[in-house]
Amino acid sequence: MSSTPTPAQRLQRLFLTGLLTLLPIWLTWVVVKFVFVLLSDISRPWVGPVAAQVAAWFPDTLGWINAGSVLATMAMAATLLLILMVGWLARRVVGQRLLSWLEALVQRIPLANIIYSSARKLLDILQTKPDGTQRVVLIDFPHDQMKSVGFVTRVIREHGTGRELAAVYVPTTPNPTSGYLEIVPVEKITPTDWTVDQAMSFIISGGAVAPDTIPFAPPAQAPRTGDAGA
């Protein structure tokens, strides 16, 4: 017969149930708050003075726009509008010329040119399909009985032997903008049929958003022609 749970055990179960219920809501709030503050801080330096001046001109009717929450919302909206405008310009000849001029200017600035060109190349790589190697892969990390999701950014060759090596970027959870760069033999990586968006959802959600089945072991190596008749 099962024993009746004690009041302490019931409280513990209620606490765990409440915690697991609130945890996704809290994580969502943290992410949304981070994005909201980030977008607001970008435009706040120039939105704030403009709003203060407008409130000074019309204190009776528009004085409320100088409130902190209103300023944050206006700054975020201004940043979103700026992003949309940049996206629209990037598809036009004039915008492409402006971007080319901006890139040429950044290339003249020490350190900034390295950061910008590296980030630009990484984004371009993730947006295109690789040749011969699947973009989203699994690698042995930190040891051969554990796998990490990574993105193949380039395939290079080992000096002397010519063996193919893959440069794999392994993002961290839940912030995929930080991570590790691993150099892995191509025969050691496990290819997947995931898209970059599916892999990002898997990483950011901590594995909660995932397919029912995934590969784990690398595909078996086909026997060489010389070995077939041995």
Short mmCIF file of N, CA, C and O in Angstrom, two decimals, residues 30-84:
data_model
loop_
_atom_site.label_atom_id
_atom_site.label_comp_id
_atom_site.label_asym_id
_atom_site.label_seq_id
_atom_site.Cartn_x
_atom_site.Cartn_y
_atom_site.Cartn_z
N VAL A 30 12.34 36.99 -19.54
CA VAL A 30 13.75 37.41 -19.55
C VAL A 30 14.21 37.72 -20.96
O VAL A 30 14.87 38.75 -21.22
N VAL A 31 13.87 36.84 -21.91
CA VAL A 31 14.30 37.05 -23.29
C VAL A 31 13.64 38.29 -23.89
O VAL A 31 14.28 39.13 -24.52
N VAL A 32 12.31 38.40 -23.67
CA VAL A 32 11.58 39.56 -24.22
C VAL A 32 12.09 40.86 -23.60
O VAL A 32 12.28 41.87 -24.29
N LYS A 33 12.35 40.84 -22.30
CA LYS A 33 12.86 42.03 -21.63
C LYS A 33 14.24 42.41 -22.17
O LYS A 33 14.52 43.59 -22.41
N PHE A 34 15.10 41.40 -22.39
CA PHE A 34 16.43 41.66 -22.92
C PHE A 34 16.34 42.30 -24.31
O PHE A 34 17.01 43.30 -24.59
N VAL A 35 15.49 41.73 -25.17
CA VAL A 35 15.34 42.28 -26.52
C VAL A 35 14.74 43.68 -26.46
O VAL A 35 15.16 44.59 -27.17
N PHE A 36 13.73 43.87 -25.59
CA PHE A 36 13.06 45.17 -25.46
C PHE A 36 14.06 46.24 -25.02
O PHE A 36 14.13 47.33 -25.61
N VAL A 37 14.84 45.94 -23.98
CA VAL A 37 15.83 46.91 -23.48
C VAL A 37 16.90 47.17 -24.52
O VAL A 37 17.33 48.32 -24.73
N LEU A 38 17.35 46.11 -25.21
CA LEU A 38 18.39 46.27 -26.22
C LEU A 38 17.92 47.17 -27.36
O LEU A 38 18.63 48.10 -27.77
N LEU A 39 16.71 46.90 -27.86
CA LEU A 39 16.19 47.72 -28.95
C LEU A 39 15.92 49.15 -28.49
O LEU A 39 16.11 50.10 -29.26
N SER A 40 15.47 49.32 -27.25
CA SER A 40 15.18 50.66 -26.75
C SER A 40 16.46 51.48 -26.58
O SER A 40 16.50 52.66 -26.90
N ASP A 41 17.51 50.84 -26.07
CA ASP A 41 18.76 51.56 -25.80
C ASP A 41 19.42 52.07 -27.08
O ASP A 41 20.17 53.05 -27.05
N ILE A 42 19.15 51.41 -28.21
CA ILE A 42 19.78 51.84 -29.46
C ILE A 42 19.30 53.22 -29.87
O ILE A 42 20.10 54.08 -30.28
N SER A 43 17.99 53.47 -29.77
CA SER A 43 17.42 54.74 -30.24
C SER A 43 17.16 55.74 -29.12
O SER A 43 16.80 56.89 -29.40
N ARG A 44 17.30 55.34 -27.87
CA ARG A 44 16.99 56.23 -26.76
C ARG A 44 17.81 57.53 -26.78
O ARG A 44 17.27 58.61 -26.43
N PRO A 45 19.12 57.52 -27.16
CA PRO A 45 19.90 58.76 -27.11
C PRO A 45 19.33 59.90 -27.93
O PRO A 45 19.51 61.07 -27.58
N TRP A 46 18.65 59.59 -29.05
CA TRP A 46 18.09 60.68 -29.83
C TRP A 46 16.57 60.79 -29.68
O TRP A 46 15.99 61.86 -29.88
N VAL A 47 15.89 59.69 -29.30
CA VAL A 47 14.45 59.76 -29.07
C VAL A 47 14.16 60.54 -27.80
O VAL A 47 13.21 61.33 -27.74
N GLY A 48 15.00 60.36 -26.75
CA GLY A 48 14.78 61.05 -25.48
C GLY A 48 14.77 62.56 -25.61
O GLY A 48 13.80 63.22 -25.17
N PRO A 49 15.80 63.19 -26.20
CA PRO A 49 15.78 64.65 -26.35
C PRO A 49 14.62 65.16 -27.19
O PRO A 49 14.04 66.21 -26.89
N VAL A 50 14.28 64.42 -28.26
CA VAL A 50 13.15 64.85 -29.10
C VAL A 50 11.85 64.81 -28.31
O VAL A 50 11.04 65.76 -28.36
N ALA A 51 11.64 63.73 -27.54
CA ALA A 51 10.42 63.62 -26.75
C ALA A 51 10.37 64.69 -25.66
O ALA A 51 9.30 65.27 -25.38
N ALA A 52 11.51 64.99 -25.06
CA ALA A 52 11.55 66.03 -24.03
C ALA A 52 11.20 67.39 -24.61
O ALA A 52 10.49 68.19 -23.98
N GLN A 53 11.69 67.67 -25.81
CA GLN A 53 11.39 68.95 -26.44
C GLN A 53 9.92 69.07 -26.81
O GLN A 53 9.29 70.11 -26.60
N VAL A 54 9.36 67.97 -27.35
CA VAL A 54 7.94 67.98 -27.69
C VAL A 54 7.08 68.15 -26.44
O VAL A 54 6.09 68.90 -26.44
N ALA A 55 7.45 67.49 -25.34
CA ALA A 55 6.71 67.63 -24.09
C ALA A 55 6.81 69.04 -23.55
O ALA A 55 5.85 69.54 -22.93
N ALA A 56 7.95 69.69 -23.76
CA ALA A 56 8.11 71.08 -23.31
C ALA A 56 7.26 72.03 -24.14
O ALA A 56 6.76 73.04 -23.62
N TRP A 57 7.11 71.74 -25.43
CA TRP A 57 6.30 72.60 -26.28
C TRP A 57 4.80 72.46 -25.98
O TRP A 57 4.06 73.44 -26.03
N PHE A 58 4.38 71.23 -25.71
CA PHE A 58 2.96 70.98 -25.47
C PHE A 58 2.80 70.25 -24.13
O PHE A 58 2.44 69.06 -24.09
N PRO A 59 3.06 70.91 -23.02
CA PRO A 59 3.03 70.24 -21.71
C PRO A 59 1.65 69.73 -21.32
O PRO A 59 1.53 68.73 -20.61
N ASP A 60 0.62 70.39 -21.75
CA ASP A 60 -0.72 69.99 -21.35
C ASP A 60 -1.25 68.78 -22.13
O ASP A 60 -1.97 67.95 -21.58
N THR A 61 -0.89 68.69 -23.40
CA THR A 61 -1.45 67.63 -24.25
C THR A 61 -0.48 66.47 -24.49
O THR A 61 -0.89 65.32 -24.61
N LEU A 62 0.82 66.79 -24.58
CA LEU A 62 1.80 65.75 -24.91
C LEU A 62 2.88 65.59 -23.84
O LEU A 62 3.92 65.00 -24.11
N GLY A 63 2.63 66.10 -22.65
CA GLY A 63 3.63 65.96 -21.60
C GLY A 63 3.88 64.51 -21.19
O GLY A 63 4.95 64.17 -20.69
N TRP A 64 2.89 63.65 -21.44
CA TRP A 64 2.99 62.25 -21.03
C TRP A 64 4.03 61.47 -21.82
O TRP A 64 4.49 60.41 -21.38
N ILE A 65 4.43 61.97 -23.00
CA ILE A 65 5.38 61.19 -23.81
C ILE A 65 6.78 61.20 -23.20
O ILE A 65 7.66 60.45 -23.65
N ASN A 66 6.99 62.02 -22.17
CA ASN A 66 8.31 62.09 -21.53
C ASN A 66 8.45 61.05 -20.42
O ASN A 66 9.49 60.98 -19.76
N ALA A 67 7.40 60.24 -20.21
CA ALA A 67 7.47 59.20 -19.18
C ALA A 67 8.44 58.10 -19.61
O ALA A 67 8.64 57.85 -20.81
N GLY A 68 9.05 57.44 -18.62
CA GLY A 68 10.07 56.43 -18.93
C GLY A 68 9.57 55.29 -19.77
O GLY A 68 10.21 54.88 -20.74
N SER A 69 8.39 54.74 -19.44
CA SER A 69 7.87 53.60 -20.20
C SER A 69 7.51 54.01 -21.62
O SER A 69 7.70 53.24 -22.58
N VAL A 70 6.99 55.23 -21.79
CA VAL A 70 6.64 55.71 -23.12
C VAL A 70 7.90 55.91 -23.95
O VAL A 70 7.95 55.56 -25.14
N LEU A 71 8.94 56.48 -23.33
CA LEU A 71 10.20 56.67 -24.04
C LEU A 71 10.79 55.34 -24.50
O LEU A 71 11.29 55.22 -25.62
N ALA A 72 10.74 54.33 -23.61
CA ALA A 72 11.28 53.02 -23.96
C ALA A 72 10.52 52.41 -25.14
O ALA A 72 11.12 51.85 -26.07
N THR A 73 9.18 52.54 -25.12
CA THR A 73 8.37 52.00 -26.22
C THR A 73 8.66 52.74 -27.52
O THR A 73 8.79 52.12 -28.59
N MET A 74 8.75 54.07 -27.45
CA MET A 74 9.04 54.85 -28.65
C MET A 74 10.43 54.53 -29.20
O MET A 74 10.61 54.43 -30.42
N ALA A 75 11.39 54.35 -28.31
CA ALA A 75 12.75 54.04 -28.76
C ALA A 75 12.79 52.67 -29.43
O ALA A 75 13.46 52.49 -30.46
N MET A 76 12.07 51.69 -28.86
CA MET A 76 12.03 50.36 -29.47
C MET A 76 11.37 50.42 -30.84
O MET A 76 11.85 49.81 -31.80
N ALA A 77 10.25 51.15 -30.93
CA ALA A 77 9.56 51.29 -32.21
C ALA A 77 10.46 51.97 -33.25
O ALA A 77 10.48 51.59 -34.42
N ALA A 78 11.23 52.96 -32.81
CA ALA A 78 12.14 53.65 -33.73
C ALA A 78 13.23 52.71 -34.22
O ALA A 78 13.60 52.73 -35.40
N THR A 79 13.73 51.86 -33.33
CA THR A 79 14.76 50.90 -33.73
C THR A 79 14.20 49.88 -34.72
O THR A 79 14.84 49.54 -35.72
N LEU A 80 12.99 49.37 -34.44
CA LEU A 80 12.36 48.43 -35.36
C LEU A 80 12.13 49.06 -36.72
O LEU A 80 12.34 48.43 -37.77
N LEU A 81 11.69 50.32 -36.72
CA LEU A 81 11.49 51.03 -37.98
C LEU A 81 12.81 51.19 -38.73
O LEU A 81 12.87 51.03 -39.96
N LEU A 82 13.88 51.48 -37.99
CA LEU A 82 15.20 51.61 -38.61
C LEU A 82 15.64 50.29 -39.24
O LEU A 82 16.17 50.27 -40.36
N ILE A 83 15.41 49.18 -38.54
CA ILE A 83 15.79 47.87 -39.08
C ILE A 83 15.01 47.56 -40.35
O ILE A 83 15.56 47.07 -41.35
N LEU A 84 13.70 47.87 -40.34
CA LEU A 84 12.89 47.65 -41.54
C LEU A 84 13.36 48.52 -42.69
O LEU A 84 13.39 48.07 -43.85
#
